[in-house]
PDB file of N, CA and C in Angstrom:
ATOM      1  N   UNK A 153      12.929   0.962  -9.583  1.00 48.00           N
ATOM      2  CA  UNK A 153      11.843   0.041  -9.335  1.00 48.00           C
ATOM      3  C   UNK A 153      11.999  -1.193 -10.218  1.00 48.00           C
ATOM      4  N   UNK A 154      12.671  -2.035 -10.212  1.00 46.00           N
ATOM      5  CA  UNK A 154      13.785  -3.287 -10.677  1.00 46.00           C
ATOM      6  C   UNK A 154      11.715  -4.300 -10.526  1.00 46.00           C
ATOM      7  N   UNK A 155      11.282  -4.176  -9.180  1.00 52.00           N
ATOM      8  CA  UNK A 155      10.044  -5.247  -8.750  1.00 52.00           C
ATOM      9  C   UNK A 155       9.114  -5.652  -9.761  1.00 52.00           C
ATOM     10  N   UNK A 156       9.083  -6.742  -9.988  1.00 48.00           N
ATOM     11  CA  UNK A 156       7.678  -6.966 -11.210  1.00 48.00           C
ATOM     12  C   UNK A 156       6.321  -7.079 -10.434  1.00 48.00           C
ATOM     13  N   UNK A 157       5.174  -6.500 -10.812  1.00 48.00           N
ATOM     14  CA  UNK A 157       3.826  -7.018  -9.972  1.00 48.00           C
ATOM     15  C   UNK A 157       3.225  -7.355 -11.055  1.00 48.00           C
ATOM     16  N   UNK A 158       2.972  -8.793 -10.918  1.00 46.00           N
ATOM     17  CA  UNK A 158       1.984  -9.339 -11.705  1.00 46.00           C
ATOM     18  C   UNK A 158       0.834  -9.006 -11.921  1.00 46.00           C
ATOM     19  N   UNK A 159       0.124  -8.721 -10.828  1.00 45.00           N
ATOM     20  CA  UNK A 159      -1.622  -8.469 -10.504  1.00 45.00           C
ATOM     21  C   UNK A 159      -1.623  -6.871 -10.796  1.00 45.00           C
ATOM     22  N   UNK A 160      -2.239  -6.169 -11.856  1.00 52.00           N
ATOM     23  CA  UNK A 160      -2.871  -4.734 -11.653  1.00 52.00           C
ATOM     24  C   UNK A 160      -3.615  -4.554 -10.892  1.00 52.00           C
ATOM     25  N   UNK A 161      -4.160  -4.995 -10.275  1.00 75.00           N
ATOM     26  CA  UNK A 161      -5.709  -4.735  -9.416  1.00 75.00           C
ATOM     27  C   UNK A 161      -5.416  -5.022  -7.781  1.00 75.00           C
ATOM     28  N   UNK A 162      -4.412  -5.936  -7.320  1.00 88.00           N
ATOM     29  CA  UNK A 162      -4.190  -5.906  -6.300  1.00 88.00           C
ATOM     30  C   UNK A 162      -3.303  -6.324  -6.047  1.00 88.00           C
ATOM     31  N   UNK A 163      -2.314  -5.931  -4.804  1.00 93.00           N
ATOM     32  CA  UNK A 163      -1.352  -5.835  -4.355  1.00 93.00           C
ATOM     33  C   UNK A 163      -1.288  -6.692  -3.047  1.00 93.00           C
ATOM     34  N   UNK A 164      -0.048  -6.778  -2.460  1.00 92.00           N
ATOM     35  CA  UNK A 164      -0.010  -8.057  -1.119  1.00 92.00           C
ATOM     36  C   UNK A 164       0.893  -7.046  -0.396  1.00 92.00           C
ATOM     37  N   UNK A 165       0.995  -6.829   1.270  1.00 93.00           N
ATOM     38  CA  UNK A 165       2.038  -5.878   1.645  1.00 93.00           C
ATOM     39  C   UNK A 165       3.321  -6.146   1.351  1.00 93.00           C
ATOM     40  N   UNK A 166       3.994  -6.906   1.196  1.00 94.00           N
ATOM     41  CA  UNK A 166       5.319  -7.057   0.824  1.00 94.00           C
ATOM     42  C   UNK A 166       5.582  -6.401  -0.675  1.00 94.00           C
ATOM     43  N   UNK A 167       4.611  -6.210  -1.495  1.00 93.00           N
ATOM     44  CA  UNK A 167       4.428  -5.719  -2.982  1.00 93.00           C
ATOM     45  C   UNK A 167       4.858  -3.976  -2.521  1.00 93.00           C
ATOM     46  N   UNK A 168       3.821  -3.701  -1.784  1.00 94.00           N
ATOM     47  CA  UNK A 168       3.503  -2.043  -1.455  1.00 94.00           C
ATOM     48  C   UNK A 168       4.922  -1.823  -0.305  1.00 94.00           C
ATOM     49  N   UNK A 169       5.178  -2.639   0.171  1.00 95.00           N
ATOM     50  CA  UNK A 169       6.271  -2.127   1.265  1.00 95.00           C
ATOM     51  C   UNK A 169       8.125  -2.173   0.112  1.00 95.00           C
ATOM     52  N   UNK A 170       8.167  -3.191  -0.554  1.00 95.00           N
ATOM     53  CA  UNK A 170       9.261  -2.963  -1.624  1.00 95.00           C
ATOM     54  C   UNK A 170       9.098  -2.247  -2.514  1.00 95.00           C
ATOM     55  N   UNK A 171       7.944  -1.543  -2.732  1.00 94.00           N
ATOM     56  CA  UNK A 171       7.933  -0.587  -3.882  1.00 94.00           C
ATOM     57  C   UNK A 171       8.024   0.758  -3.128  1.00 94.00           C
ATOM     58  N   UNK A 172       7.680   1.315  -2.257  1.00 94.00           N
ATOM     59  CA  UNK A 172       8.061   2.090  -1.361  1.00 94.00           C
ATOM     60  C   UNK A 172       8.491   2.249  -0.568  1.00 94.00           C
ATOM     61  N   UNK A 173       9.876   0.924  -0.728  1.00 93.00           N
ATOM     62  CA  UNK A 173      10.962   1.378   0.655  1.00 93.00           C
ATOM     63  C   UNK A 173      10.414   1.361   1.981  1.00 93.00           C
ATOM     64  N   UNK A 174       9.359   0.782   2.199  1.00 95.00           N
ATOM     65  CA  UNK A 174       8.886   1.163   3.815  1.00 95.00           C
ATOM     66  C   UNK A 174       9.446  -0.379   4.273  1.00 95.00           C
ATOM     67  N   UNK A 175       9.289  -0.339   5.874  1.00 95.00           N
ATOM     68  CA  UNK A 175       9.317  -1.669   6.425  1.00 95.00           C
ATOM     69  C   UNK A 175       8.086  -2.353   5.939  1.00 95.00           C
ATOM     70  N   UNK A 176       7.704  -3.764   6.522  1.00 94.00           N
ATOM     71  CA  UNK A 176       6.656  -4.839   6.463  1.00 94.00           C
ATOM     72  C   UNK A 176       5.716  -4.020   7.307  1.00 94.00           C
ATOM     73  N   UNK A 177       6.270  -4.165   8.177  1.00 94.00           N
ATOM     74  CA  UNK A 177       5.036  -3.969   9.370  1.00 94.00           C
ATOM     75  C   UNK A 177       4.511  -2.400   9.712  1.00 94.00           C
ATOM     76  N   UNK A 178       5.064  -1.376   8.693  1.00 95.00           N
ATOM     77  CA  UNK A 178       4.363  -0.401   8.600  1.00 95.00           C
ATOM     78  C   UNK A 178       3.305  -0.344   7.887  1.00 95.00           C
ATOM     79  N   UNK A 179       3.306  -1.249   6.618  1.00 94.00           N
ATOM     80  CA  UNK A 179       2.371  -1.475   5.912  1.00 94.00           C
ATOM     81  C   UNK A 179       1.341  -2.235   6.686  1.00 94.00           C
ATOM     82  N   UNK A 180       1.712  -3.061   7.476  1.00 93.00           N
ATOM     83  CA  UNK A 180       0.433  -3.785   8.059  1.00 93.00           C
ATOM     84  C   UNK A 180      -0.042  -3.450   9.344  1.00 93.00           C
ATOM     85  N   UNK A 181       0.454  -2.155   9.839  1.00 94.00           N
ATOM     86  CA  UNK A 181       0.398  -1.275  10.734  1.00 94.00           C
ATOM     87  C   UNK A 181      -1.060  -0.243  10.272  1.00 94.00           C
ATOM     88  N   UNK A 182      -0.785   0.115   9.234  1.00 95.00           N
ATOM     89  CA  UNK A 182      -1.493   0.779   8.509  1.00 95.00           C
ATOM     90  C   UNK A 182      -3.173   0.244   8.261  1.00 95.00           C
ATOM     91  N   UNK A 183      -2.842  -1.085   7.815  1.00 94.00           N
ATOM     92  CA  UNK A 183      -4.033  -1.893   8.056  1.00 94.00           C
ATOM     93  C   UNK A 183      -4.472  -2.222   9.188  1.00 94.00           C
ATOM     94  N   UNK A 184      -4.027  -2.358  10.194  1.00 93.00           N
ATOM     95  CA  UNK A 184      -4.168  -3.084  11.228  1.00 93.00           C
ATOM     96  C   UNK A 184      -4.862  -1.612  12.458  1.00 93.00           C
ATOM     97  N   UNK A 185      -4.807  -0.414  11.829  1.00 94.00           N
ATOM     98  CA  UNK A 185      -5.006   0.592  12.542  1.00 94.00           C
ATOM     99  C   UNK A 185      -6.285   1.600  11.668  1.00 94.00           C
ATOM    100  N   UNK A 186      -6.494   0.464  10.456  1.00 94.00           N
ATOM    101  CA  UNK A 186      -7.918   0.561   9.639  1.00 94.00           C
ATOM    102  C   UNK A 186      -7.543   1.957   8.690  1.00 94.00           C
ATOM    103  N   UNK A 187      -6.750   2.327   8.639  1.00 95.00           N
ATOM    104  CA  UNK A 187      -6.221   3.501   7.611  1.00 95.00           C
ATOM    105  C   UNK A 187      -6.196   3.358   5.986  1.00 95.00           C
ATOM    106  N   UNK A 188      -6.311   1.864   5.949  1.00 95.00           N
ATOM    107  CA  UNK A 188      -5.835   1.499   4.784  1.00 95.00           C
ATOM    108  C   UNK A 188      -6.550  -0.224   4.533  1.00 95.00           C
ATOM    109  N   UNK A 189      -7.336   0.065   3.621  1.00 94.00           N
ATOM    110  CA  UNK A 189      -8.471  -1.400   3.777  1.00 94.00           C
ATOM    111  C   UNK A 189      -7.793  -2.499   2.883  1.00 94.00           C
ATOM    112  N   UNK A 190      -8.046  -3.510   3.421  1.00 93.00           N
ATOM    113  CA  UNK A 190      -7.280  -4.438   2.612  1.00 93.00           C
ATOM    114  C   UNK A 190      -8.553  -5.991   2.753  1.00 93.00           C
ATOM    115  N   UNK A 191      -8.121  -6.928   2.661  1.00 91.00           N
ATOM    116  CA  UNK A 191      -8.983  -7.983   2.443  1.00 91.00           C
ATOM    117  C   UNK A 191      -8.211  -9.094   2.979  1.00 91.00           C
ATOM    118  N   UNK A 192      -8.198  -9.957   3.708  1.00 86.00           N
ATOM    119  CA  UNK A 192      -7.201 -11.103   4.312  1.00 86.00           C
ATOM    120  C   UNK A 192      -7.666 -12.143   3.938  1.00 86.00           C
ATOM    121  N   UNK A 193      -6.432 -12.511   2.519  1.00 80.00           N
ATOM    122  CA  UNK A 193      -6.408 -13.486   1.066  1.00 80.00           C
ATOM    123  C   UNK A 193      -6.592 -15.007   2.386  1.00 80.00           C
ATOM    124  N   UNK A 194      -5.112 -15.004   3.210  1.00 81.00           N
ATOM    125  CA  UNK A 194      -5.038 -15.839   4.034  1.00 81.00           C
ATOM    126  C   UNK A 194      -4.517 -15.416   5.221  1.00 81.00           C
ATOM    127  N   UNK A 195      -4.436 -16.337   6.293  1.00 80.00           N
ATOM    128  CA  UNK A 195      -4.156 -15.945   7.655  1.00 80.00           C
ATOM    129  C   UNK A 195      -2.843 -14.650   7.873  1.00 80.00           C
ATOM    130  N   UNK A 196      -2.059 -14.697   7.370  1.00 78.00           N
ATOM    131  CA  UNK A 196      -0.967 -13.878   7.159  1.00 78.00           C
ATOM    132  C   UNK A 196      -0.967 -12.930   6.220  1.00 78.00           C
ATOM    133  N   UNK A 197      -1.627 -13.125   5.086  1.00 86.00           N
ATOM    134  CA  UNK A 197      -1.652 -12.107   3.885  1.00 86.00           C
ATOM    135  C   UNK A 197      -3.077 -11.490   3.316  1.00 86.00           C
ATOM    136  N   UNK A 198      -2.596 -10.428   3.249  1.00 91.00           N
ATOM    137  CA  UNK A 198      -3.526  -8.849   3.363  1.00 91.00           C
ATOM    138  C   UNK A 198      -3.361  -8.901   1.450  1.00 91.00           C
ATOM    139  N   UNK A 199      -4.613  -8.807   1.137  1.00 93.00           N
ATOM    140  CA  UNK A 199      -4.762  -8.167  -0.219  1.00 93.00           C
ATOM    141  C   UNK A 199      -5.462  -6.997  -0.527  1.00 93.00           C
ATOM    142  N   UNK A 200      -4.801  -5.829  -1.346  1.00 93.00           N
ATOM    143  CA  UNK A 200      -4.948  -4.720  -0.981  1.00 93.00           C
ATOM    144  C   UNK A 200      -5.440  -4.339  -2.843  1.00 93.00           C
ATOM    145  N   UNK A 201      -6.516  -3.748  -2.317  1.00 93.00           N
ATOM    146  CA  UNK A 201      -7.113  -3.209  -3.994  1.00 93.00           C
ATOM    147  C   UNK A 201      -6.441  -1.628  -4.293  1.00 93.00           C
ATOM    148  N   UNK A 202      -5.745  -1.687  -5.385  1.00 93.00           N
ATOM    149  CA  UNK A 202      -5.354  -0.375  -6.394  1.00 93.00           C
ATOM    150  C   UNK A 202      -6.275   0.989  -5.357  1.00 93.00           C
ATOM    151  N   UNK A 203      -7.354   0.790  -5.975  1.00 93.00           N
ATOM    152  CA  UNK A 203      -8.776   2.067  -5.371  1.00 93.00           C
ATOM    153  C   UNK A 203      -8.658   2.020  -3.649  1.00 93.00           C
ATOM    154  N   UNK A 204      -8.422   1.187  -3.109  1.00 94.00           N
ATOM    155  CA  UNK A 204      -8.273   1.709  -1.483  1.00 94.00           C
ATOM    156  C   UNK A 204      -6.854   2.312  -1.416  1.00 94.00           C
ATOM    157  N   UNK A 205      -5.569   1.811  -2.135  1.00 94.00           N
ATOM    158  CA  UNK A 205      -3.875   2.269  -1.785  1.00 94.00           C
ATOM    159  C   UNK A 205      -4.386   3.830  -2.067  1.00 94.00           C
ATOM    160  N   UNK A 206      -5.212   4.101  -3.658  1.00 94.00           N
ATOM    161  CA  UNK A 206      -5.154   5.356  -3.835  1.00 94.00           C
ATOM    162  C   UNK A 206      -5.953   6.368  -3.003  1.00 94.00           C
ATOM    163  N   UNK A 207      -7.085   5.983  -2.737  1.00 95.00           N
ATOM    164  CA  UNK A 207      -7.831   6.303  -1.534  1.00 95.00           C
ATOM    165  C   UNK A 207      -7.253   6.700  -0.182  1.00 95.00           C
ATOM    166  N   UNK A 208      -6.141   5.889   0.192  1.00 95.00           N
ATOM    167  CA  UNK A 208      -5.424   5.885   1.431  1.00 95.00           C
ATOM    168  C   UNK A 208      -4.194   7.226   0.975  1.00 95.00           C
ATOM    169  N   UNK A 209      -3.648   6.980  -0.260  1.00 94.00           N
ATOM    170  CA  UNK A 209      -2.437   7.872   0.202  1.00 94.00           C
ATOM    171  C   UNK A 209      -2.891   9.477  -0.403  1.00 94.00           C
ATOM    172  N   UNK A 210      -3.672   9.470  -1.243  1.00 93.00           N
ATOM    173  CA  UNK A 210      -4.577  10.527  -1.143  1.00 93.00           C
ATOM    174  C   UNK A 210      -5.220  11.511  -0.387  1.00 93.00           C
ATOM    175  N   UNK A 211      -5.552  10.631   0.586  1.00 93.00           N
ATOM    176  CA  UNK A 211      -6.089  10.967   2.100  1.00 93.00           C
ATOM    177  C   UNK A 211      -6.184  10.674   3.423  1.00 93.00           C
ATOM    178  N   UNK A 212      -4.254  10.854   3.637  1.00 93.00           N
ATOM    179  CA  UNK A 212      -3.826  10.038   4.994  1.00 93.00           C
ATOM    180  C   UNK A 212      -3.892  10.476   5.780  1.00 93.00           C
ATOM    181  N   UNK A 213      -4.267   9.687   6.782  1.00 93.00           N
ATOM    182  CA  UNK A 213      -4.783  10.480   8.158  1.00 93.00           C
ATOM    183  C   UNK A 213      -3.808  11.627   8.742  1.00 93.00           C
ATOM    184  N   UNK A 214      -3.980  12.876   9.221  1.00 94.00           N
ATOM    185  CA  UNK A 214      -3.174  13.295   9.945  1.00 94.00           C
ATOM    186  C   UNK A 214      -2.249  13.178  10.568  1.00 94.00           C
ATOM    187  N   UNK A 215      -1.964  12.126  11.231  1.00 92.00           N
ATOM    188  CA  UNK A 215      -0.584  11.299  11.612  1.00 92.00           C
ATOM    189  C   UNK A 215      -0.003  11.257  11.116  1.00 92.00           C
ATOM    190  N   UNK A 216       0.514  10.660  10.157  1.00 94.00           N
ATOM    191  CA  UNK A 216       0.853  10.448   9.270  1.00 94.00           C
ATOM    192  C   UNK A 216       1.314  11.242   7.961  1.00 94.00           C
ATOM    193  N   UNK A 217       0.335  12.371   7.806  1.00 93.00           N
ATOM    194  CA  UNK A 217       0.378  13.519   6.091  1.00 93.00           C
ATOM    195  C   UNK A 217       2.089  13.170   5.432  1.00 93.00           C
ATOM    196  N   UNK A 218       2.430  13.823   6.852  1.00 94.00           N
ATOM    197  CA  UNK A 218       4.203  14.386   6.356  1.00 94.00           C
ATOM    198  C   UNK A 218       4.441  13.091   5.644  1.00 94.00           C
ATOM    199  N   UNK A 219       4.730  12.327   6.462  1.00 92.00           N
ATOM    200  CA  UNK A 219       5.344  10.719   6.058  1.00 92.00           C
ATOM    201  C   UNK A 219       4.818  10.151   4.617  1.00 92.00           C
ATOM    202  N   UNK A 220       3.324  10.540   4.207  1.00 93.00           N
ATOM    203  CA  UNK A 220       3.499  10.227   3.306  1.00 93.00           C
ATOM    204  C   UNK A 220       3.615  11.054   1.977  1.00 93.00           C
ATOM    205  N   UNK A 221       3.834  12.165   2.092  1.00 93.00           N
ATOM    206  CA  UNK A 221       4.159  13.227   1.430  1.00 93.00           C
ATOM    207  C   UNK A 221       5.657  13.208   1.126  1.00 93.00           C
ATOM    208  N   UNK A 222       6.340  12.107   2.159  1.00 94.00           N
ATOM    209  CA  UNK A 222       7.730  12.400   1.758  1.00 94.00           C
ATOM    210  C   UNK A 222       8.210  10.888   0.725  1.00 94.00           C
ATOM    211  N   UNK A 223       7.176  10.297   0.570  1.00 93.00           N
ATOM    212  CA  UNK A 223       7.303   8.685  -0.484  1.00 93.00           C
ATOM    213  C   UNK A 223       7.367   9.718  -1.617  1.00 93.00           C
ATOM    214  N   UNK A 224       8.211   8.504  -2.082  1.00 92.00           N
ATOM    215  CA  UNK A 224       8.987   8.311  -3.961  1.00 92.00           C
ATOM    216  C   UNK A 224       7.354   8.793  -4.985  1.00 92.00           C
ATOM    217  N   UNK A 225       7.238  10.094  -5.209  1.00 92.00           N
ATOM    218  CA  UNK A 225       6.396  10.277  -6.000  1.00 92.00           C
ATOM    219  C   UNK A 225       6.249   8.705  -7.362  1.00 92.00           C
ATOM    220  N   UNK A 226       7.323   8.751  -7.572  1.00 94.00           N
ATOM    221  CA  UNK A 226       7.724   7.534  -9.164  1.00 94.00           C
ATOM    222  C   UNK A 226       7.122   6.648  -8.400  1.00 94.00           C
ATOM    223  N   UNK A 227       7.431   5.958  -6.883  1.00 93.00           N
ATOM    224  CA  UNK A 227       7.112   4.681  -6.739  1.00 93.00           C
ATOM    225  C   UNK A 227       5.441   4.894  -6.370  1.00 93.00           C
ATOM    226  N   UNK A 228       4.718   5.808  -5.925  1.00 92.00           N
ATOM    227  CA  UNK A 228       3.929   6.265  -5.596  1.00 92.00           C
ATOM    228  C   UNK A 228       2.527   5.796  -7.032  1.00 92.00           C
ATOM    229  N   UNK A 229       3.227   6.232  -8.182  1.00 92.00           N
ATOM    230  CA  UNK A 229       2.714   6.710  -9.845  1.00 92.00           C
ATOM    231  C   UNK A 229       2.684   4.909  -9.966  1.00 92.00           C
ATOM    232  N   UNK A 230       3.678   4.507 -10.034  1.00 91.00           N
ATOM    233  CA  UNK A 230       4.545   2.881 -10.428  1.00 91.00           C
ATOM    234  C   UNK A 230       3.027   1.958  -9.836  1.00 91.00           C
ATOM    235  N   UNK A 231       2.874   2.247  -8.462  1.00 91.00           N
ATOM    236  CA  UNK A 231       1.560   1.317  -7.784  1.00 91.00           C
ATOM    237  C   UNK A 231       0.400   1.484  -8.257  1.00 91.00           C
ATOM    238  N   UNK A 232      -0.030   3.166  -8.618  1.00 89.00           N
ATOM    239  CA  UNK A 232      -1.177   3.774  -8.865  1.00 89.00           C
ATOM    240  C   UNK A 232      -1.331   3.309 -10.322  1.00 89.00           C
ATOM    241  N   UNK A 233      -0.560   3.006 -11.402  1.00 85.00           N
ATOM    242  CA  UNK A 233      -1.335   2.686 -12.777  1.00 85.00           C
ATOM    243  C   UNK A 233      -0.885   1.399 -12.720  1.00 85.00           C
ATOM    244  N   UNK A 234      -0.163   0.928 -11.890  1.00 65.00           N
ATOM    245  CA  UNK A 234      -0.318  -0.587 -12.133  1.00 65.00           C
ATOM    246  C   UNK A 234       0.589  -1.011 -12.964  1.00 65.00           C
ATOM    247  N   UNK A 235       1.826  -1.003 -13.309  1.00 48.00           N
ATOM    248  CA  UNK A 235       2.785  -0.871 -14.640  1.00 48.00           C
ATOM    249  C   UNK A 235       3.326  -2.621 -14.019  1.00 48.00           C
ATOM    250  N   UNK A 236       3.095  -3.137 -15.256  1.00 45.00           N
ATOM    251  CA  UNK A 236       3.454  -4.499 -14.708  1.00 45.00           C
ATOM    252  C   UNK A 236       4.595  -5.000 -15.944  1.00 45.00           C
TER     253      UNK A 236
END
């Protein structure tokens, strides 16, 4: 996890999708299918609070469980305290 995040408190999808290896648009898939609450900073970009990521991967919808059961515990920990 080489990525620096400036902000402890909130994250942008490109932040959450390079720290966990996912594509872009799964992350905004996720939002976009209300699984995962975020706040839209600007027309294109989703700002996502610490307490909803943990909220979300904590308690992912059924669809989903496996998939996220199989993310980078480390990168998982790395988002959740915020290590900047």
């Amino acid at each position: 996890m080489s990525k620096q995040i400036a902000d402890s408190h909130n994250y942008n999808c490109h932040q959450i999708a390079s720290v966990l290896s996912l594509n872009l648009s799964t992350v905004r898939l996720w939002i976009n299918r209300g699984w995962l609450k975020a706040n839209k900073r600007f027309p294109k970009h989703y700002e996502i609070r610490v307490v909803h990521l943990k909220e979300f991967l904590e308690n992912p919808p059924q669809q989903i469980r496996k998939r996220i059961a199989s993310l980078d515990t480390a990168a998982i920990d790395y988002l959740l305290k915020g290590k900047a």
